[in-house]
């Protein structure tokens, strides 16, 4: 039996959770290589990517907090989170990808400068419209332009919808980890 709790390198081949794996006590590190052949974002209508600004920062934070309720993860309180763009070298406003529809901020992906997707959230009103995949393709292209070889993220094993999205985006399972007891 494969011990998925230990680290695996590139040689792990077809490492992936079994169909029924949905532990709430484990998460996966996933990776997307950024070689040639990246897909065009192909934004679904009627959304549009916009810059992260002081004007949409609160709405972005609110969507990140909403995403925490559905998929886990952590988001600091608004003031701490916003201040990190000025004080934390991993935070870069250019790596906070924001998408709006007619009602406002509908999707966000906040990435770190270390080519890591910290948070990705699509508002429930826009689920199953291709927005998550388009957002991933956009950030893959940006990181490739920045000279990165790959992008990583962590996903809860129990977050089956997110895992399916990341698999469709070409991400591979790298390591399975147990959550730290609280």
PDB file of C-alpha atoms in Angstrom:
ATOM      1  CA  UNK A   1       0.000   0.000   0.000  1.00  0.00           C
ATOM      2  CA  UNK A   2       1.269   3.461  -0.932  1.00  0.00           C
ATOM      3  CA  UNK A   3       2.114   5.670   2.025  1.00  0.00           C
ATOM      4  CA  UNK A   4       0.735   9.006   0.817  1.00  0.00           C
ATOM      5  CA  UNK A   5       1.728  10.775   4.020  1.00  0.00           C
ATOM      6  CA  UNK A   6       5.365  10.932   3.021  1.00  0.00           C
ATOM      7  CA  UNK A   7       6.801  13.423   0.540  1.00  0.00           C
ATOM      8  CA  UNK A   8       6.902  12.422  -3.086  1.00  0.00           C
ATOM      9  CA  UNK A   9       9.044  13.908  -5.824  1.00  0.00           C
ATOM     10  CA  UNK A  10       8.596  13.917  -9.575  1.00  0.00           C
ATOM     11  CA  UNK A  11       9.155  10.157  -9.716  1.00  0.00           C
ATOM     12  CA  UNK A  12       5.888   9.499  -7.895  1.00  0.00           C
ATOM     13  CA  UNK A  13       4.156   9.291 -11.276  1.00  0.00           C
ATOM     14  CA  UNK A  14       0.437   8.871 -10.829  1.00  0.00           C
ATOM     15  CA  UNK A  15       0.176   9.931  -7.189  1.00  0.00           C
ATOM     16  CA  UNK A  16      -3.414  10.911  -6.450  1.00  0.00           C
ATOM     17  CA  UNK A  17      -6.063  10.312  -3.827  1.00  0.00           C
ATOM     18  CA  UNK A  18      -8.407   7.403  -4.311  1.00  0.00           C
ATOM     19  CA  UNK A  19     -11.927   8.239  -5.460  1.00  0.00           C
ATOM     20  CA  UNK A  20     -13.320   7.995  -1.932  1.00  0.00           C
ATOM     21  CA  UNK A  21     -10.534   9.897  -0.162  1.00  0.00           C
ATOM     22  CA  UNK A  22     -12.105  12.929   1.491  1.00  0.00           C
ATOM     23  CA  UNK A  23     -10.412  13.222   4.853  1.00  0.00           C
ATOM     24  CA  UNK A  24     -10.962  16.384   6.844  1.00  0.00           C
ATOM     25  CA  UNK A  25      -7.677  15.694   8.653  1.00  0.00           C
ATOM     26  CA  UNK A  26      -5.470  15.845   5.530  1.00  0.00           C
ATOM     27  CA  UNK A  27      -4.532  18.236   2.771  1.00  0.00           C
ATOM     28  CA  UNK A  28      -2.626  17.879  -0.488  1.00  0.00           C
ATOM     29  CA  UNK A  29       0.172  19.904  -2.004  1.00  0.00           C
ATOM     30  CA  UNK A  30      -0.542  20.223  -5.727  1.00  0.00           C
ATOM     31  CA  UNK A  31       1.675  21.590  -8.490  1.00  0.00           C
ATOM     32  CA  UNK A  32       1.279  22.804 -12.068  1.00  0.00           C
ATOM     33  CA  UNK A  33       4.354  22.838 -14.286  1.00  0.00           C
ATOM     34  CA  UNK A  34       4.466  26.002 -16.399  1.00  0.00           C
ATOM     35  CA  UNK A  35       5.991  24.687 -19.583  1.00  0.00           C
ATOM     36  CA  UNK A  36       4.725  25.450 -23.062  1.00  0.00           C
ATOM     37  CA  UNK A  37       1.090  24.973 -23.932  1.00  0.00           C
ATOM     38  CA  UNK A  38      -0.648  27.090 -21.324  1.00  0.00           C
ATOM     39  CA  UNK A  39      -4.308  27.742 -22.076  1.00  0.00           C
ATOM     40  CA  UNK A  40      -5.772  31.162 -22.773  1.00  0.00           C
ATOM     41  CA  UNK A  41      -7.945  32.257 -19.828  1.00  0.00           C
ATOM     42  CA  UNK A  42     -11.107  32.365 -21.974  1.00  0.00           C
ATOM     43  CA  UNK A  43     -13.159  34.482 -19.585  1.00  0.00           C
ATOM     44  CA  UNK A  44     -16.825  33.469 -19.513  1.00  0.00           C
ATOM     45  CA  UNK A  45     -19.269  36.293 -20.225  1.00  0.00           C
ATOM     46  CA  UNK A  46     -20.155  38.620 -18.592  1.00  0.00           C
ATOM     47  CA  UNK A  47     -17.120  38.791 -16.276  1.00  0.00           C
ATOM     48  CA  UNK A  48     -13.948  40.802 -16.590  1.00  0.00           C
ATOM     49  CA  UNK A  49     -10.605  40.751 -14.829  1.00  0.00           C
ATOM     50  CA  UNK A  50      -9.802  43.971 -12.954  1.00  0.00           C
ATOM     51  CA  UNK A  51      -6.843  45.211 -10.947  1.00  0.00           C
ATOM     52  CA  UNK A  52      -6.746  44.816  -7.196  1.00  0.00           C
ATOM     53  CA  UNK A  53      -7.245  48.332  -5.808  1.00  0.00           C
ATOM     54  CA  UNK A  54      -8.045  50.128  -2.574  1.00  0.00           C
ATOM     55  CA  UNK A  55     -11.589  50.488  -3.905  1.00  0.00           C
ATOM     56  CA  UNK A  56     -12.231  46.751  -4.268  1.00  0.00           C
ATOM     57  CA  UNK A  57     -10.007  45.541  -1.410  1.00  0.00           C
ATOM     58  CA  UNK A  58     -12.859  45.170   1.101  1.00  0.00           C
ATOM     59  CA  UNK A  59     -14.995  43.185  -1.370  1.00  0.00           C
ATOM     60  CA  UNK A  60     -11.987  40.982  -2.188  1.00  0.00           C
ATOM     61  CA  UNK A  61     -11.386  40.302   1.507  1.00  0.00           C
ATOM     62  CA  UNK A  62     -15.069  39.534   2.074  1.00  0.00           C
ATOM     63  CA  UNK A  63     -15.014  36.972  -0.746  1.00  0.00           C
ATOM     64  CA  UNK A  64     -11.843  35.387   0.658  1.00  0.00           C
ATOM     65  CA  UNK A  65     -13.559  35.115   4.057  1.00  0.00           C
ATOM     66  CA  UNK A  66     -16.605  33.531   2.400  1.00  0.00           C
ATOM     67  CA  UNK A  67     -14.334  31.010   0.692  1.00  0.00           C
ATOM     68  CA  UNK A  68     -12.840  30.038   4.017  1.00  0.00           C
ATOM     69  CA  UNK A  69     -16.289  28.897   5.130  1.00  0.00           C
ATOM     70  CA  UNK A  70     -16.581  26.565   2.131  1.00  0.00           C
ATOM     71  CA  UNK A  71     -13.060  25.303   1.562  1.00  0.00           C
ATOM     72  CA  UNK A  72     -11.053  25.872   4.697  1.00  0.00           C
ATOM     73  CA  UNK A  73      -7.881  27.873   4.936  1.00  0.00           C
ATOM     74  CA  UNK A  74      -7.229  31.062   6.781  1.00  0.00           C
ATOM     75  CA  UNK A  75      -7.718  34.745   6.089  1.00  0.00           C
ATOM     76  CA  UNK A  76      -6.517  37.363   8.538  1.00  0.00           C
ATOM     77  CA  UNK A  77      -8.814  40.162   9.663  1.00  0.00           C
ATOM     78  CA  UNK A  78      -9.183  42.927   7.079  1.00  0.00           C
ATOM     79  CA  UNK A  79      -6.686  45.413   8.547  1.00  0.00           C
ATOM     80  CA  UNK A  80      -3.971  42.779   9.040  1.00  0.00           C
ATOM     81  CA  UNK A  81      -4.549  41.315   5.573  1.00  0.00           C
ATOM     82  CA  UNK A  82      -4.472  44.703   3.857  1.00  0.00           C
ATOM     83  CA  UNK A  83      -1.386  45.802   5.773  1.00  0.00           C
ATOM     84  CA  UNK A  84       0.463  42.669   4.615  1.00  0.00           C
ATOM     85  CA  UNK A  85       0.576  44.118   1.077  1.00  0.00           C
ATOM     86  CA  UNK A  86       2.887  46.791   2.499  1.00  0.00           C
ATOM     87  CA  UNK A  87       4.871  44.740   5.018  1.00  0.00           C
ATOM     88  CA  UNK A  88       5.085  41.113   3.815  1.00  0.00           C
ATOM     89  CA  UNK A  89       7.415  40.371   0.873  1.00  0.00           C
ATOM     90  CA  UNK A  90       5.209  37.414  -0.136  1.00  0.00           C
ATOM     91  CA  UNK A  91       2.255  39.771  -0.763  1.00  0.00           C
ATOM     92  CA  UNK A  92       2.151  41.613  -4.089  1.00  0.00           C
ATOM     93  CA  UNK A  93      -0.894  43.492  -5.348  1.00  0.00           C
ATOM     94  CA  UNK A  94      -0.063  42.383  -8.904  1.00  0.00           C
ATOM     95  CA  UNK A  95      -0.548  38.776  -7.738  1.00  0.00           C
ATOM     96  CA  UNK A  96      -4.033  39.359  -6.374  1.00  0.00           C
ATOM     97  CA  UNK A  97      -6.212  38.441  -9.353  1.00  0.00           C
ATOM     98  CA  UNK A  98      -9.712  39.896  -9.192  1.00  0.00           C
ATOM     99  CA  UNK A  99     -12.709  39.205 -11.438  1.00  0.00           C
ATOM    100  CA  UNK A 100     -15.940  41.186 -11.426  1.00  0.00           C
ATOM    101  CA  UNK A 101     -19.408  40.686 -12.834  1.00  0.00           C
ATOM    102  CA  UNK A 102     -22.342  43.112 -12.864  1.00  0.00           C
ATOM    103  CA  UNK A 103     -22.833  42.622  -9.105  1.00  0.00           C
ATOM    104  CA  UNK A 104     -19.198  43.181  -8.088  1.00  0.00           C
ATOM    105  CA  UNK A 105     -16.243  40.994  -7.137  1.00  0.00           C
ATOM    106  CA  UNK A 106     -17.118  37.444  -8.135  1.00  0.00           C
ATOM    107  CA  UNK A 107     -13.744  35.666  -8.005  1.00  0.00           C
ATOM    108  CA  UNK A 108     -10.296  36.179  -6.575  1.00  0.00           C
ATOM    109  CA  UNK A 109      -7.005  34.339  -6.510  1.00  0.00           C
ATOM    110  CA  UNK A 110      -4.415  35.655  -4.104  1.00  0.00           C
ATOM    111  CA  UNK A 111      -0.938  34.369  -4.833  1.00  0.00           C
ATOM    112  CA  UNK A 112       2.381  34.766  -3.105  1.00  0.00           C
ATOM    113  CA  UNK A 113       5.582  35.885  -4.802  1.00  0.00           C
ATOM    114  CA  UNK A 114       6.956  32.361  -4.246  1.00  0.00           C
ATOM    115  CA  UNK A 115       4.607  31.069  -7.002  1.00  0.00           C
ATOM    116  CA  UNK A 116       2.079  29.768  -4.508  1.00  0.00           C
ATOM    117  CA  UNK A 117      -1.701  30.140  -4.751  1.00  0.00           C
ATOM    118  CA  UNK A 118      -2.671  31.199  -1.239  1.00  0.00           C
ATOM    119  CA  UNK A 119      -6.426  31.457  -1.841  1.00  0.00           C
ATOM    120  CA  UNK A 120      -8.766  30.979  -4.773  1.00  0.00           C
ATOM    121  CA  UNK A 121     -12.467  31.681  -4.352  1.00  0.00           C
ATOM    122  CA  UNK A 122     -15.352  31.873  -6.788  1.00  0.00           C
ATOM    123  CA  UNK A 123     -18.571  33.304  -5.389  1.00  0.00           C
ATOM    124  CA  UNK A 124     -21.370  30.686  -5.216  1.00  0.00           C
ATOM    125  CA  UNK A 125     -23.437  32.731  -7.690  1.00  0.00           C
ATOM    126  CA  UNK A 126     -20.796  32.011 -10.355  1.00  0.00           C
ATOM    127  CA  UNK A 127     -20.009  28.357  -9.677  1.00  0.00           C
ATOM    128  CA  UNK A 128     -19.848  25.982 -12.638  1.00  0.00           C
ATOM    129  CA  UNK A 129     -19.358  28.705 -15.235  1.00  0.00           C
ATOM    130  CA  UNK A 130     -15.674  28.106 -15.989  1.00  0.00           C
ATOM    131  CA  UNK A 131     -14.512  31.061 -13.944  1.00  0.00           C
ATOM    132  CA  UNK A 132     -12.173  29.118 -11.637  1.00  0.00           C
ATOM    133  CA  UNK A 133     -10.409  27.477 -14.571  1.00  0.00           C
ATOM    134  CA  UNK A 134     -10.076  30.803 -16.412  1.00  0.00           C
ATOM    135  CA  UNK A 135      -8.637  32.413 -13.281  1.00  0.00           C
ATOM    136  CA  UNK A 136      -6.116  29.594 -12.878  1.00  0.00           C
ATOM    137  CA  UNK A 137      -5.072  29.869 -16.521  1.00  0.00           C
ATOM    138  CA  UNK A 138      -4.569  33.629 -16.082  1.00  0.00           C
ATOM    139  CA  UNK A 139      -2.330  33.258 -13.060  1.00  0.00           C
ATOM    140  CA  UNK A 140      -0.375  30.390 -14.667  1.00  0.00           C
ATOM    141  CA  UNK A 141       0.394  32.705 -17.597  1.00  0.00           C
ATOM    142  CA  UNK A 142       1.487  35.526 -15.282  1.00  0.00           C
ATOM    143  CA  UNK A 143       3.815  33.274 -13.298  1.00  0.00           C
ATOM    144  CA  UNK A 144       5.266  31.847 -16.507  1.00  0.00           C
ATOM    145  CA  UNK A 145       5.952  35.404 -17.708  1.00  0.00           C
ATOM    146  CA  UNK A 146       7.703  36.028 -14.393  1.00  0.00           C
ATOM    147  CA  UNK A 147      10.037  33.116 -15.153  1.00  0.00           C
ATOM    148  CA  UNK A 148       8.598  30.590 -12.706  1.00  0.00           C
ATOM    149  CA  UNK A 149       8.775  26.887 -13.546  1.00  0.00           C
ATOM    150  CA  UNK A 150       5.724  25.825 -11.578  1.00  0.00           C
ATOM    151  CA  UNK A 151       2.933  27.000  -9.269  1.00  0.00           C
ATOM    152  CA  UNK A 152       1.922  25.232  -6.043  1.00  0.00           C
ATOM    153  CA  UNK A 153      -1.110  25.261  -3.766  1.00  0.00           C
ATOM    154  CA  UNK A 154      -2.569  23.330  -0.859  1.00  0.00           C
ATOM    155  CA  UNK A 155      -6.082  21.912  -0.919  1.00  0.00           C
ATOM    156  CA  UNK A 156      -8.075  20.126   1.739  1.00  0.00           C
ATOM    157  CA  UNK A 157      -8.576  16.487   0.826  1.00  0.00           C
ATOM    158  CA  UNK A 158     -12.261  16.901   1.662  1.00  0.00           C
ATOM    159  CA  UNK A 159     -12.678  19.804  -0.791  1.00  0.00           C
ATOM    160  CA  UNK A 160     -13.670  17.598  -3.727  1.00  0.00           C
ATOM    161  CA  UNK A 161     -14.928  20.429  -5.941  1.00  0.00           C
ATOM    162  CA  UNK A 162     -11.661  22.337  -5.667  1.00  0.00           C
ATOM    163  CA  UNK A 163      -9.638  19.186  -6.270  1.00  0.00           C
ATOM    164  CA  UNK A 164     -11.587  18.485  -9.479  1.00  0.00           C
ATOM    165  CA  UNK A 165     -10.976  22.055 -10.651  1.00  0.00           C
ATOM    166  CA  UNK A 166      -7.242  21.820  -9.982  1.00  0.00           C
ATOM    167  CA  UNK A 167      -7.043  18.457 -11.757  1.00  0.00           C
ATOM    168  CA  UNK A 168      -8.799  19.967 -14.817  1.00  0.00           C
ATOM    169  CA  UNK A 169      -6.241  22.790 -14.727  1.00  0.00           C
ATOM    170  CA  UNK A 170      -3.430  20.241 -15.046  1.00  0.00           C
ATOM    171  CA  UNK A 171      -2.260  20.294 -11.436  1.00  0.00           C
ATOM    172  CA  UNK A 172      -0.638  17.160 -10.058  1.00  0.00           C
ATOM    173  CA  UNK A 173      -0.702  15.754  -6.533  1.00  0.00           C
ATOM    174  CA  UNK A 174       2.742  16.062  -4.927  1.00  0.00           C
ATOM    175  CA  UNK A 175       2.386  15.347  -1.194  1.00  0.00           C
ATOM    176  CA  UNK A 176      -0.307  14.407   1.294  1.00  0.00           C
ATOM    177  CA  UNK A 177      -0.051  15.996   4.744  1.00  0.00           C
ATOM    178  CA  UNK A 178      -1.851  15.576   8.008  1.00  0.00           C
ATOM    179  CA  UNK A 179      -3.294  18.757   9.527  1.00  0.00           C
ATOM    180  CA  UNK A 180      -1.646  19.948  12.685  1.00  0.00           C
ATOM    181  CA  UNK A 181      -3.853  19.268  15.713  1.00  0.00           C
ATOM    182  CA  UNK A 182      -5.308  22.488  17.138  1.00  0.00           C
TER     183      UNK A 182
END
